[in-house]
Coordinates of C-alpha atoms and ligand atoms in Angstrom, one line a residue:
X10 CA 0.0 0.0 0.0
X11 CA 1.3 3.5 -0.9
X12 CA 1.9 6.0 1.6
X13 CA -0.4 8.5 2.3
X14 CA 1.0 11.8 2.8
X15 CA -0.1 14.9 3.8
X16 CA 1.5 18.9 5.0
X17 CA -0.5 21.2 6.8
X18 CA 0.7 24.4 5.5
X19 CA 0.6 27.8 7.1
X20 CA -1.0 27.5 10.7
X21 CA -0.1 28.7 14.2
X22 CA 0.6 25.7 15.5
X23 CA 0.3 24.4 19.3
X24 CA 3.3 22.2 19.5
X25 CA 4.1 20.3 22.7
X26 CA 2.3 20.4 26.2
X27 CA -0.4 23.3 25.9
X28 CA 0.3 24.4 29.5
X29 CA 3.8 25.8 28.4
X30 CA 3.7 25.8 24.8
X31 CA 3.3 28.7 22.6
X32 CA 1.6 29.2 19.5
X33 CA 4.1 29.5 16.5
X34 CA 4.3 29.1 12.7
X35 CA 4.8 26.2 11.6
X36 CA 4.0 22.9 8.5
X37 CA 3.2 19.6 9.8
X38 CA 4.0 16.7 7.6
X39 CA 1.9 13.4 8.2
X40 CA 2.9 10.1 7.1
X41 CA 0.4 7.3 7.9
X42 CA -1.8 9.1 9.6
X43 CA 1.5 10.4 12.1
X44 CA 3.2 13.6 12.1
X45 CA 6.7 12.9 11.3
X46 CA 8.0 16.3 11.2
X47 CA 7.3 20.1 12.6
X48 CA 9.1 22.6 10.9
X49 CA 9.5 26.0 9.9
X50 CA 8.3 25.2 6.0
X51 CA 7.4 22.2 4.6
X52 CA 5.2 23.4 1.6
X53 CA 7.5 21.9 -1.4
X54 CA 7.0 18.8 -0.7
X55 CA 5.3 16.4 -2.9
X56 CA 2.2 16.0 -0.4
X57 CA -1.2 16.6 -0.1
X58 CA -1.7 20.3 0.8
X59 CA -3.8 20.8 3.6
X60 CA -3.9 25.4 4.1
X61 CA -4.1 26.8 7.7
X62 CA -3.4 30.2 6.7
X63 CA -5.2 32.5 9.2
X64 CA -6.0 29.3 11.4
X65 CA -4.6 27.9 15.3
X66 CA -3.9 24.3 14.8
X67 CA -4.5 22.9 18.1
X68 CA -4.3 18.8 19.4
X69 CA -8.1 17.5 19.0
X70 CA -9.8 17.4 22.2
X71 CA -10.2 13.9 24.2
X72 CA -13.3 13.7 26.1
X73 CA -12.5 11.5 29.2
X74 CA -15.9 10.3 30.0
X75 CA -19.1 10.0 28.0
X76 CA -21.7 7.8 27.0
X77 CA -22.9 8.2 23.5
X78 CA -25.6 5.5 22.7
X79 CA -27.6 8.6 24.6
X80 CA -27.8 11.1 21.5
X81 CA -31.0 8.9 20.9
X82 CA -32.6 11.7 23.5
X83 CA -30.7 15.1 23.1
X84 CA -31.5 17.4 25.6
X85 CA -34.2 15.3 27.4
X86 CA -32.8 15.3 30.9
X87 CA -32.0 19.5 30.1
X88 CA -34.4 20.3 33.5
X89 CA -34.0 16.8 35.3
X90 CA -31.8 15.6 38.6
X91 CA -30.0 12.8 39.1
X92 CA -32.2 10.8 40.8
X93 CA -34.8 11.8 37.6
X94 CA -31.8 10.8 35.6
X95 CA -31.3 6.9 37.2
X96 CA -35.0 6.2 37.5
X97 CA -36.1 7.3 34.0
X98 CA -33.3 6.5 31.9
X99 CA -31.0 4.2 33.5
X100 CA -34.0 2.1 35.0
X101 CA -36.3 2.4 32.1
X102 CA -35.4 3.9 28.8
X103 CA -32.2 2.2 28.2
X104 CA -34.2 -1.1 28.5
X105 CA -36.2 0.3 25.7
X106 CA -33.2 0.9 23.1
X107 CA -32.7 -2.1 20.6
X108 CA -29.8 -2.7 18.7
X109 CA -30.4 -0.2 16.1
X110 CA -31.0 2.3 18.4
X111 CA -27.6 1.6 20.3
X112 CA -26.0 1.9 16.7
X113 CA -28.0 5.0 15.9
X114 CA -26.7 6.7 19.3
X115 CA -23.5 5.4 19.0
X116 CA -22.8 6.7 15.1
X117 CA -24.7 10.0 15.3
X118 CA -23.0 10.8 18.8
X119 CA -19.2 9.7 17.0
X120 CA -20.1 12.3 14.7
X121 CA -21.5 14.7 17.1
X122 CA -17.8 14.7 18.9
X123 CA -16.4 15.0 15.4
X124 CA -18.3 18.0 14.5
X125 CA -17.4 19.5 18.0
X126 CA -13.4 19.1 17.5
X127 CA -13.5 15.8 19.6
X128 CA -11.2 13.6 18.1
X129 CA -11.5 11.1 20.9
X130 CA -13.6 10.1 23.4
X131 CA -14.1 7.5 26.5
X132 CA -17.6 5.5 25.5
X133 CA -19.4 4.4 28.7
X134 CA -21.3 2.2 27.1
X135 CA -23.8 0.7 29.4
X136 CA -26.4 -0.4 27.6
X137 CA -25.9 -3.8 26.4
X138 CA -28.9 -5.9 26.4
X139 CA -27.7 -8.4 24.4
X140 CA -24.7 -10.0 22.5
X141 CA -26.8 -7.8 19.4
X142 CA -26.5 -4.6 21.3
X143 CA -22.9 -4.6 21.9
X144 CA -21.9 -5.4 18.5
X145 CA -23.9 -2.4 17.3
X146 CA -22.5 0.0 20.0
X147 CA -19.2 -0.8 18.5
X148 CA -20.2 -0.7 14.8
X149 CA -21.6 2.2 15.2
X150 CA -18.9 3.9 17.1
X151 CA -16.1 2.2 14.6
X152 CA -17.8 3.9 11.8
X153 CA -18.3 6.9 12.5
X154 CA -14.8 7.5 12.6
X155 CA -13.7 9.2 15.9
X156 CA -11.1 7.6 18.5
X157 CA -11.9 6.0 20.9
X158 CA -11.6 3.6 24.0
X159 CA -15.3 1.8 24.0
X160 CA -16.2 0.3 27.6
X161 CA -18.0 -2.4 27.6
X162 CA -20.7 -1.8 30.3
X163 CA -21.7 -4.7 32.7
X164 CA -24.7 -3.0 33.7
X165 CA -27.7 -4.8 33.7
X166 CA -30.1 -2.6 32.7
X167 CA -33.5 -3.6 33.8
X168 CA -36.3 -5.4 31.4
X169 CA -38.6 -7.4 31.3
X170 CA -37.1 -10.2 29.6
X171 CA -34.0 -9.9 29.5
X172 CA -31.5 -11.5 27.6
X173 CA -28.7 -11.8 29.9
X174 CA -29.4 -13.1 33.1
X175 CA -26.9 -13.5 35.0
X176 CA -23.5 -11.9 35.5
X177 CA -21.5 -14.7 34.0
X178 CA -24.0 -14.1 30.4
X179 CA -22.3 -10.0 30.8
X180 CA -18.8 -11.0 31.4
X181 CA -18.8 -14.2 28.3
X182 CA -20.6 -11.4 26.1
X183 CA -17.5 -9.3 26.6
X184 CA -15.2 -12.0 26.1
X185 CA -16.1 -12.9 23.0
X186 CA -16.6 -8.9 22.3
X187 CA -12.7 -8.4 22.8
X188 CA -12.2 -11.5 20.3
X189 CA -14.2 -11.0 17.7
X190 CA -14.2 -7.0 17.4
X191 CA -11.1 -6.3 19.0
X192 CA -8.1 -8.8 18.3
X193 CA -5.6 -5.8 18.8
X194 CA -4.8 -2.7 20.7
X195 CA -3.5 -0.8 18.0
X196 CA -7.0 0.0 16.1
X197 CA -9.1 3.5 16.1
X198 CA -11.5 1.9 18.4
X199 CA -9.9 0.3 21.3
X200 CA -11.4 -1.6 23.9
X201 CA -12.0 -1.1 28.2
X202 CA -14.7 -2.1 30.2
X203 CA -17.0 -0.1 32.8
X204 CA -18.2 -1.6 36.3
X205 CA -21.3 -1.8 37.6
X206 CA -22.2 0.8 40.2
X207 CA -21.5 -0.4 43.5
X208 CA -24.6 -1.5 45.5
X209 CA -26.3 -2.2 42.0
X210 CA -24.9 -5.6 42.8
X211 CA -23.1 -7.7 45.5
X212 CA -18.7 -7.0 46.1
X213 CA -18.1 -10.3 44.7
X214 CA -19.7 -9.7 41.6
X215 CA -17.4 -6.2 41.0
X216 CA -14.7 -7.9 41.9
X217 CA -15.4 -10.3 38.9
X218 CA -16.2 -7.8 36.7
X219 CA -12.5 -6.1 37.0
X220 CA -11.2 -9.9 36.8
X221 CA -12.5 -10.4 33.5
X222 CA -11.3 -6.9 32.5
X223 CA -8.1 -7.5 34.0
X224 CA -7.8 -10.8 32.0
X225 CA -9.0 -9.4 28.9
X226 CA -6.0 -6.6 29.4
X227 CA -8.1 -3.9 28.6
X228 CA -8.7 -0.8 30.5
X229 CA -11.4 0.0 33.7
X230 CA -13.7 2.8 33.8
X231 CA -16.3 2.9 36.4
X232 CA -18.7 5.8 37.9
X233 CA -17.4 6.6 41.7
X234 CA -17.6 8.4 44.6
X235 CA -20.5 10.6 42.9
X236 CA -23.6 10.2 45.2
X237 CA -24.5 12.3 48.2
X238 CA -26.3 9.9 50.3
X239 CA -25.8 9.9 53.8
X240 CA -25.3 6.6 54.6
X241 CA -23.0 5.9 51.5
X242 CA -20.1 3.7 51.8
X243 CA -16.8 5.4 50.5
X244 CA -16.2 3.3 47.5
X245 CA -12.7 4.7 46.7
X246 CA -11.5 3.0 50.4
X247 CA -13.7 0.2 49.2
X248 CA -11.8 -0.7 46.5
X249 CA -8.7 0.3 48.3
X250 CA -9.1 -2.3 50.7
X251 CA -10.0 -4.9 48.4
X252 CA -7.0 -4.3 46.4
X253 CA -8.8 -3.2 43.9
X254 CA -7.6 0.3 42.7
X255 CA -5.2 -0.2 39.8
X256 CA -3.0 1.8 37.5
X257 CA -4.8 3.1 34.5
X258 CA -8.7 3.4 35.7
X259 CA -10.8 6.5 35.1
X260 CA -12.9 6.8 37.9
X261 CA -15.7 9.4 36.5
X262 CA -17.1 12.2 38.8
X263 CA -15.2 11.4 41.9
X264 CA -17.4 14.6 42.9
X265 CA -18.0 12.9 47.3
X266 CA -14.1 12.4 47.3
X267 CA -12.1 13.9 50.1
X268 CA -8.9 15.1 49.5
X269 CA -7.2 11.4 51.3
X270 CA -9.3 9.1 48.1
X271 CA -8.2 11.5 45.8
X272 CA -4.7 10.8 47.2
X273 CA -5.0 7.2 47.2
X274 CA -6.6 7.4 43.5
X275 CA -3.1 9.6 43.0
X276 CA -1.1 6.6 44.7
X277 CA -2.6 4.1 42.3
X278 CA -1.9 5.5 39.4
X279 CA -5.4 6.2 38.5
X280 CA -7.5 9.2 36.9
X281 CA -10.4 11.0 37.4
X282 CA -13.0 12.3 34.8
X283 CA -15.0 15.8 35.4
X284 CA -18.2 16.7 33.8
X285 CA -19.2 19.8 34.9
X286 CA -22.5 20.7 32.8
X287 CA -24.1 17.3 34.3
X288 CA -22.1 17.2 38.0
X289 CA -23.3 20.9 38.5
X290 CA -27.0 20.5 37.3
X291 CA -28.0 17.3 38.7
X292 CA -27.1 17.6 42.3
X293 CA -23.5 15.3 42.0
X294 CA -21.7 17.9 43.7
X295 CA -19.3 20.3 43.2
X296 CA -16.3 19.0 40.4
X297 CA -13.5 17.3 41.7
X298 CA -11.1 19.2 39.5
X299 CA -9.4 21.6 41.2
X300 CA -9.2 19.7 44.3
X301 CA -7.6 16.6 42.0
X302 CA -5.2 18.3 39.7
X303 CA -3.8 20.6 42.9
X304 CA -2.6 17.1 44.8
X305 CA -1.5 15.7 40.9
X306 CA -4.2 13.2 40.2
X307 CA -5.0 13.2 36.3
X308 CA -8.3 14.8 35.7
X309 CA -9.6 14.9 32.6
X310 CA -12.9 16.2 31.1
X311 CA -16.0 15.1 29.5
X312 CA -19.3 16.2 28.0
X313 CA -20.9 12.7 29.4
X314 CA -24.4 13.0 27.8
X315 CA -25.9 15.3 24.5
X316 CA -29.4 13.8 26.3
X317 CA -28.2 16.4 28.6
X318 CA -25.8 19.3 27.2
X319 CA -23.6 19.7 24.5
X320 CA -21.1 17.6 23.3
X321 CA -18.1 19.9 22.7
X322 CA -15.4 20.1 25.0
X323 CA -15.4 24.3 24.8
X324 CA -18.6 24.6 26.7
X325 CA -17.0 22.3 29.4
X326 CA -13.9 24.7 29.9
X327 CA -15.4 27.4 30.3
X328 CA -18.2 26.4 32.7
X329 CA -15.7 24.1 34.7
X330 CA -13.1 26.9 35.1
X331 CA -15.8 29.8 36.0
X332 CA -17.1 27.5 38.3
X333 CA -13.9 26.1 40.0
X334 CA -12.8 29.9 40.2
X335 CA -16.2 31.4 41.6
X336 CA -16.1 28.3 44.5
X337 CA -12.3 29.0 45.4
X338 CA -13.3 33.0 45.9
X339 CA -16.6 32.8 47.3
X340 CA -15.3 31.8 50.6
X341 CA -12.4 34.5 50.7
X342 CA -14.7 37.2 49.9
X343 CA -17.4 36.6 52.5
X344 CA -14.2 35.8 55.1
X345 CA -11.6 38.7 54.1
X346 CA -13.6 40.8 51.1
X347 CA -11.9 41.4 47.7
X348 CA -8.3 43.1 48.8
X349 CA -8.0 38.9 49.9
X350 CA -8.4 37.9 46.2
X351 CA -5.0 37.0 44.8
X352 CA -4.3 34.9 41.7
X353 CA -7.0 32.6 40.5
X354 CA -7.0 29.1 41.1
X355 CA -6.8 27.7 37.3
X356 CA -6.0 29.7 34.6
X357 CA -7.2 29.3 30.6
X358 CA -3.6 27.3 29.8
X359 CA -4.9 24.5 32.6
X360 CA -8.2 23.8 30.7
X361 CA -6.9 23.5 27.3
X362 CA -4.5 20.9 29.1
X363 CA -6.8 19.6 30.8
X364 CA -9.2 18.7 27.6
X365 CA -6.6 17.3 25.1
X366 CA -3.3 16.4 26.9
X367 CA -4.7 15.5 30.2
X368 CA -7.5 13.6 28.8
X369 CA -5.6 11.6 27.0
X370 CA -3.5 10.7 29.7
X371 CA -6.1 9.7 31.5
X372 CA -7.1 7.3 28.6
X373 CA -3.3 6.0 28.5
X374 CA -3.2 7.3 25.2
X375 CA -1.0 9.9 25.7
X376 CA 1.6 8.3 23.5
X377 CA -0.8 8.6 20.9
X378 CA -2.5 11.6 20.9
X379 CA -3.8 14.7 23.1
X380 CA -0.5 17.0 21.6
X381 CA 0.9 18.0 18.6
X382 CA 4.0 16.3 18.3
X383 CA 6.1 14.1 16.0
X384 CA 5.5 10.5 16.5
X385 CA 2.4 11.1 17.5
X386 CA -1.0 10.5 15.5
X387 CA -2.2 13.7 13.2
X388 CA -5.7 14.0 15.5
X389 CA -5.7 18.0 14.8
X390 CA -8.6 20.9 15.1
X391 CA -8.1 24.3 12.7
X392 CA -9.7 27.1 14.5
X393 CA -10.1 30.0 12.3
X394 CA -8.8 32.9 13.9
X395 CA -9.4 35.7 11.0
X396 CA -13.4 36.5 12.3
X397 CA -14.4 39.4 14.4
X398 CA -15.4 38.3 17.7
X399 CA -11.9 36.6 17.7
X400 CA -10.0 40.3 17.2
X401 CA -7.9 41.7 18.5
X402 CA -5.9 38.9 19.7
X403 CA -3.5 39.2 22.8
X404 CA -3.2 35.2 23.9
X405 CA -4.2 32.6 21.4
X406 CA -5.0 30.5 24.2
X407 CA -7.3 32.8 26.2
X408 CA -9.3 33.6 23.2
X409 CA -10.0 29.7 22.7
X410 CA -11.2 28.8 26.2
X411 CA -13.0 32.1 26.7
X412 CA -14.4 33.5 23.1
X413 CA -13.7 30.6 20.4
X414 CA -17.1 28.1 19.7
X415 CA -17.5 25.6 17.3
X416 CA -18.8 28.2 14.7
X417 CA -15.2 28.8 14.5
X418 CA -14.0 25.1 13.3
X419 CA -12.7 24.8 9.8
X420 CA -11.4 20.9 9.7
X421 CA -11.0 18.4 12.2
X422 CA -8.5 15.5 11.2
X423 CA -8.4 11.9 13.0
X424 CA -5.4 10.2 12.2
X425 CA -4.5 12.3 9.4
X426 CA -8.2 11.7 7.5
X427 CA -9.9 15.3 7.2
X428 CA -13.3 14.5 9.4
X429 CA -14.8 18.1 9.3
X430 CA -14.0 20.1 6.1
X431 CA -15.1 24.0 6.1
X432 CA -16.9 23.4 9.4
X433 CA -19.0 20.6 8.4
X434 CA -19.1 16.9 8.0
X435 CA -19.6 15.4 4.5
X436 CA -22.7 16.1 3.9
X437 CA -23.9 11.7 2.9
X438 CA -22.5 11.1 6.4
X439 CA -24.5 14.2 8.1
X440 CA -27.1 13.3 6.6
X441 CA -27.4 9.4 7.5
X442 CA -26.1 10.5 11.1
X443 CA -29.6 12.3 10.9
X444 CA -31.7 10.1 9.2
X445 CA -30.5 6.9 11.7
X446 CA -30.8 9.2 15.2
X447 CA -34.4 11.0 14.3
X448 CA -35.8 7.0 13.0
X449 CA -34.7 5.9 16.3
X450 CA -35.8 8.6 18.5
X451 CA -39.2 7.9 16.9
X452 CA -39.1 4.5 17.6
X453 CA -38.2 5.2 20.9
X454 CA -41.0 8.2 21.4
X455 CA -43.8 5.9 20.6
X456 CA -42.3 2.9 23.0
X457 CA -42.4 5.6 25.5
X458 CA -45.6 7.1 25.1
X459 CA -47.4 4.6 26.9
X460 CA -45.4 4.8 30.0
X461 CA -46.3 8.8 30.1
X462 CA -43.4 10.1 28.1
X463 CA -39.8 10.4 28.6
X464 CA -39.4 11.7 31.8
X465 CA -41.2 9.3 34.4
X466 CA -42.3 10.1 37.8
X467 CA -39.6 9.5 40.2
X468 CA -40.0 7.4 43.4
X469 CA -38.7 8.5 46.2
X470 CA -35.4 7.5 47.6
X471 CA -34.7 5.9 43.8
X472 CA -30.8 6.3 44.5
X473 CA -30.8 5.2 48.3
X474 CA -32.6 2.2 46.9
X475 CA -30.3 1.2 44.6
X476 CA -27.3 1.3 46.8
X477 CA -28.8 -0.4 49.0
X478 CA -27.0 -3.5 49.2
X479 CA -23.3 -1.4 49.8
X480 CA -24.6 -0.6 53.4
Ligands
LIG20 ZN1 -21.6 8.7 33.3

């Protein structure tokens, strides 16, 4: 097979760790879908010419924890709390989604992240009510063309006739998952798996789960530490003393975490994912952020569900960092007034880190991508920078967390391959991304409508229920 090459001509490129590094001018030559070389000028060569004149070429953001067979219902839970959140859709509506549903969710939402400048993303994907479901959650998310590392959720979500009954159907389903879809590490799409809640079952059946990951060599991603009921066990010292916190695992929210599970996560090697839009809204607590990266625990952020919020990763900056900085000073002011106000706790440098570089640490992909740098795969967003409400411009990096939006993508590249051309996605895939999420929202509509719609009425004490068993 011939080589396929390609130089980005012409840009202000972001080269190296975006907390220190400076925008400067600069071609990028990719090889293979790699950049093998960064220099001054590259345009003679005999490649494919790809202009950034007038654009910041920045790493594509990673998104450290989301679960996208949920585009099915954008926005639905936009007014809802978590407990709303676990009753109607983790209790009812994901036993509604088929397979082609899961695929529709899973393709649509790929391109969704796409569109958005995420070249990669973490896939919670806990939904699999049968052997048919997971193999169209990874179809889907395989072709539409955005990185990944898809977990395979052992959740069982309730039905009414299920299909896997017991843990042991969950845990052979993802074993022959990881042979037949995944035979290496090496691909676009590679695979993890995501626990069970705590409580939702008994220890010894999470302690299996992470077993079978752990002999399937694949990655661990679980939701933990994120629920404020009283008589909660602390799951971080749980799996602590189980000898069960390993190098490598995302724990998501991590929002009820004192400062001594963050440090043990630290210890361990582990990471922690943020998602401020859904964290903030639906009573999980403040974000963990601040309080993680200032005792050097990975933190990395996500967008979690488009049922909720947005997908893009610029929304989550800015509401994250606004939000981290207006907690820190609230407490001086009230205590010492604003003379007391010093330096702010995270700057715009620590965001931008935190949702490309960091998240892909956090993923153990940072070898691969989350920077631009040679050797590593071309996953690259072009920002225009020649429009208006970008102008004047004093710090490139200022204006993207605090001014730039999606409006101002021109391409997105995944491993070389332009994704987003002129700010859009081809216009066949668009439209079949479309097509496949509005057929399956219908379907889903009308299996809903007889229940009273999507948002159910929530029992009360649907999350103290549920964890239940961990007391
Ligand atoms: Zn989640």
């Amino acid at each position: 097979m011939s080589l396929t090459r390609s130089v980005v001509v012409g840009g202000l490129v972001l080269v190296g760790d975006p907390l220190t590094a400076e925008f400067r001018r600069a071609d990028l030559l990719i090889e293979d879908g790699r950049i093998v070389a960064i220099e001054k000028d590259l345009s003679g060569l005999d490649a494919a010419i790809i202009d950034a004149a007038h654009r910041w070429v920045i790493p594509g953001f990673v998104d450290s924890h989301r679960h996208l067979w949920q585009t099915t219902m954008r926005g639905v839970t936009a007014n809802w709390n978590l407990n709303d959140y676990a009753w109607s859709i983790r209790t009812h509506l994901a036993g509604l989604h088929d397979a082609d549903d899961v695929y529709a969710g899973q393709y649509a939402g790929g391109l969704d992240a796409l569109a958005a400048g995420v070249t990669t993303t973490l896939d919670h994907s806990h939904v699999m009510n049968s052997p048919q479901h997971s193999d169209a959650a990874v179809q889907g998310i395989k072709d539409s063309g955005v990185r990944a590392l898809w977990c395979y959720g052992f959740y069982p979500c309730p039905q009414q006739h299920p299909v896997f009954t017991t843990t042991d159907d969950r845990l052979l389903d993802a074993r022959r998952v990881r042979e037949s879809h995944f035979p290496s590490d090496e691909g676009l799409v590679r695979m993890g798996v995501a626990l069970s809640e705590l409580g939702v079952h008994s220890f010894s059946e999470t302690v299996r789960e992470i077993g079978t990951a752990n002999s399937l060599s694949v990655p661990i991603t679980m939701h933990t530490q994120c629920l404020w009921v009283q008589t909660r066990a602390q799951e971080v010292q749980l799996y602590a003393q189980a000898g069960l916190l390993q190098q490598g695992q995302i724990h998501s929210h991590a929002n009820a975490c004192n400062d001594r599970d963050l440090t043990m996560l630290r210890d361990a090697g582990c990471a922690i994912a943020t998602t401020p839009d859904t964290e903030l809204q639906m009573g999980v607590g403040y974000p963990a952020f601040r309080r993680a990266t200032s005792l050097g625990l990975t933190a990395g952020i996500g967008a979690d569900i488009v049922s909720n919020n947005s997908g893009d990763l610029f929304t989550a900056m800015r509401i994250l960092m606004q939000h981290e900085r207006g907690a820190a000073l609230q407490p001086v002011l009230e205590q010492s007034g604003l003379d007391a106000v010093g330096a702010l706790p995270l700057t715009t440098r620590h965001m931008l880190r935190a949702a490309t570089l960091l998240g892909a640490r956090a993923l153990g992909l940072e070898s691969v991508c989350g920077s631009i740098e040679v050797g590593k795969a071309a996953d690259l967003v072009l920002l225009r920078n020649d429009r208006l409400h970008l102008r004047p411009i004093i710090d490139p990096v200022d204006s993207i967390v605090m001014q730039v939006t999606t409006r101002d993508i021109d391409r997105v590249l995944v491993h070389g391959r332009i994704v987003v051309q002129d700010g859009t996605l081809p216009t066949a895939v668009e439209r079949r991304g479309i097509q496949l999420i509005d057929v399956a929202n219908d379907r889903l509509a009308k299996r809903v409508a007889p229940l009273g719609g999507w948002k159910l009425t929530t029992p009360p004490n649907t999350i103290k229920t549920a964890v239940a068993s961990l007391n």
